[in-house]
Amino acid sequence: MAQVQLSTPLQFLRGIGAARAKLMAGRGLQTVADLLFYMPLRYEDRSSQKRIRELAPGEMATVMARVTSLHSKSLRKGSRLTEVVFHDESGGSLVGKWFHGAWVADVLRPGMLVSLYGKVELESYSRSLCMLHPDYELLDAGAEADLEDLGGQGLHTGRIVPVYSSIGKISSRMLRGLLHGLLEQVEPMTDALPSAVSEPLRLKPFWQALRETHFPEPGAAVRDLNRFRTDAQFRLIFEEFFWLECGLVLKRRRARREPGIAFELNHRVREQIKRMLPFSPTGAQKRVLKQIAEDMCEPSPMLRMLQGDVGSGKTLVAAEAAIIAMENGYQAAVLAPTEILAQQHELYFRRLLQPLGYEVLLLTGSNGSREKTIKKRAVEHGLARLVVGTHALLQEDVAFQKLGLVIIDEQHRFGVMQRFELMRKGVSPDVLVMTATPIPRTLALTIYGDLEVSVIDELPAGRKPIETRHIPESHIEMAWSLVRREVDAGHQAYVVYPLVEESENAARKAAEQMRQHLQHDVFPDLCVGLLHGRMKPDDKERAMDEFKRGEIHILVATTVVEVGVDVPNATVMVIEHAEGFGLSQLHQLRGRVGRGKAQSYCLLVTARMSPDGEQRIQSMVATNDGFRIAETDLQLRGPGELFGTKQSGLPAFRFGDLLRDHDILEHARSEAMAFVDRFDGKSELHAAHEYLREHWQRRYGLVLVA
Ligand code: ADP
Ligand code: MG
């Protein structure tokens, strides 16, 4: 057989046919290299061998014994149980049991010497020791080697053994055998990590680290292995994070070198900002505006993220930044993730900016084509100073006369890749990304590693913490009586429905029915409104306006209100089927109330609940702190699901795990920054560049280094 290469497709390996290759491809494993980077899930210490007479029921143990006999019997329901009796020189006997184990008779024959690993149990009638489905290994020479035994002797038992997540029918055991074989056959990979980085840290060579991660040396600390902190494991994780951070540092530097606009912050600009402000900004708002203004005055393009919990007043800061751009003769664009949020922003910015003479315009997909043409012309000729649209705005053929600032409202929907689309569009305007998801620091470093970050960590004065309560569906009247009390006191309420089983239609129906029910049966004397995603834009706008003006007392809605809606007079948020929402989403929804001085309430109504659902509800009741909520969410769901890896641009790591390895990530980050600084313009950095371009661009698509 030809030499096995890293790039050899898996299906050409001995023992892997098209079917198994397909299973592996389903996990993203195409080539030998992919499989070599398939990491153990955990490790088991099978190294201490015992004699059968020394075994105690309940323990996990490895024994070496000979097959004395095999029996097979039928059980009810047609399955078969195969029992194999083993003896060793201590004189003890042990029964191995396999359900559906007809194949065992093909592998084990009387007289064979076998090593067994499994949990020792005591059979109640016969008082004999047994193991159910023990892992085994043939120790006699001459045994037919099949795929499972590729690795040779002493692989599955009698040592510290890696346990892999099985892939369909490909068991951990088969993977172990395959990997062991591959590590012997493949030409070792050389180190890509610059020696200037690896030497001072005394990192093991890559290939050695890879081998030891799969097959730890005898005597390795199993505890460290299972914490993924042996030197070998550290080496692999560190390198992966190093390249990621290196790419991000380079990208950030490149962005800094692009020509941008140096805005001027003079007396007139300051006066205009003062005239616009409806209230005095909080200390945190002042601080972040200063950071933003300093960036805007630099001649390189700004790339800054504005992070702040819901209701912390990000939009006001964005309006201040827009004034800086507009007073300098530039236009500003505001991009929102949904059309309804774009409408909300337009109203908000118009209210603040139009009185000062800045023309604000909304440009969305639902504009008629004639209307669109007219509006586009207004943008092109510079009549519109601030243009609000959805994220699609910049992908359409909208020509700005002089675009200076782009404000992207992501809330908690991540559109990181779109951000870079934007950057490549001709001149480089300054970019401010607003997000309401307080991302834990390690994730922010990764996802937004090339952005500067400003954080608003203070709510406007006079806000009272929202009181959050859990209400079982059977006690729904408690919710309605609180709504009644608040409306009687002059306030307003939201009642929100989740997307039931991913179906916008079902949620809409549930919301419609609830509106009927509330209007006719519960609050006949009040005005109950409806808002959902499928309504015509005009109808949506009307419903929102009526709610803003206080004509609608109770707004029944699907999750379209999740982001951005700002009605400070609303003090109650009732969330139906709250168990069906993710934590961040619940927190966003809760953020729709508590925006004024009055005490606000969030009522989480639940029907049946999973343990996860229960934990989410408890976290919500326990804290109003968005950072803590985000941490919990991350622990419950994991970063991949939380951010939707593809969509967020968050890479799928092979070795590292953002939750488990955040300390290594930070370490790698500081090493990467030091490396790039130290080797600026030198061949080491050039080589790293090349490596990143070749290996990371394709894999993560996020390293667009020049
Ligand atoms: P975010 O976008 O961060 O969720 P918003 O900018 O929508 O928050 O502000 C939430 C509410 O608080 C709005 O009604 C806004 O007008 C109000 N607000 C913002 N800043 C202040 C402030 N400094 N003092 C009082 N109210 C404020
Ligand atoms: Mg907002």
CSV table of C-alpha atoms in Angstrom, one decimal, residues 43 220-231 233:
chain,number,residue,atom,x,y,z
A,43,TYR,CA,-9.0,9.0,29.6
A,220,ALA,CA,1.1,10.1,33.1
A,221,ALA,CA,-1.3,11.8,35.6
A,222,VAL,CA,-4.8,10.7,34.7
A,223,ARG,CA,-6.2,13.6,36.6
A,224,ASP,CA,-4.3,16.1,34.6
A,225,LEU,CA,-5.2,14.3,31.4
A,226,ASN,CA,-8.8,14.5,32.2
A,227,ARG,CA,-8.5,18.3,32.9
A,228,PHE,CA,-6.6,18.6,29.6
A,229,ARG,CA,-3.7,20.1,31.3
A,230,THR,CA,-0.7,17.8,30.6
A,231,ASP,CA,2.2,19.5,28.9
A,233,GLN,CA,-2.3,18.8,25.8
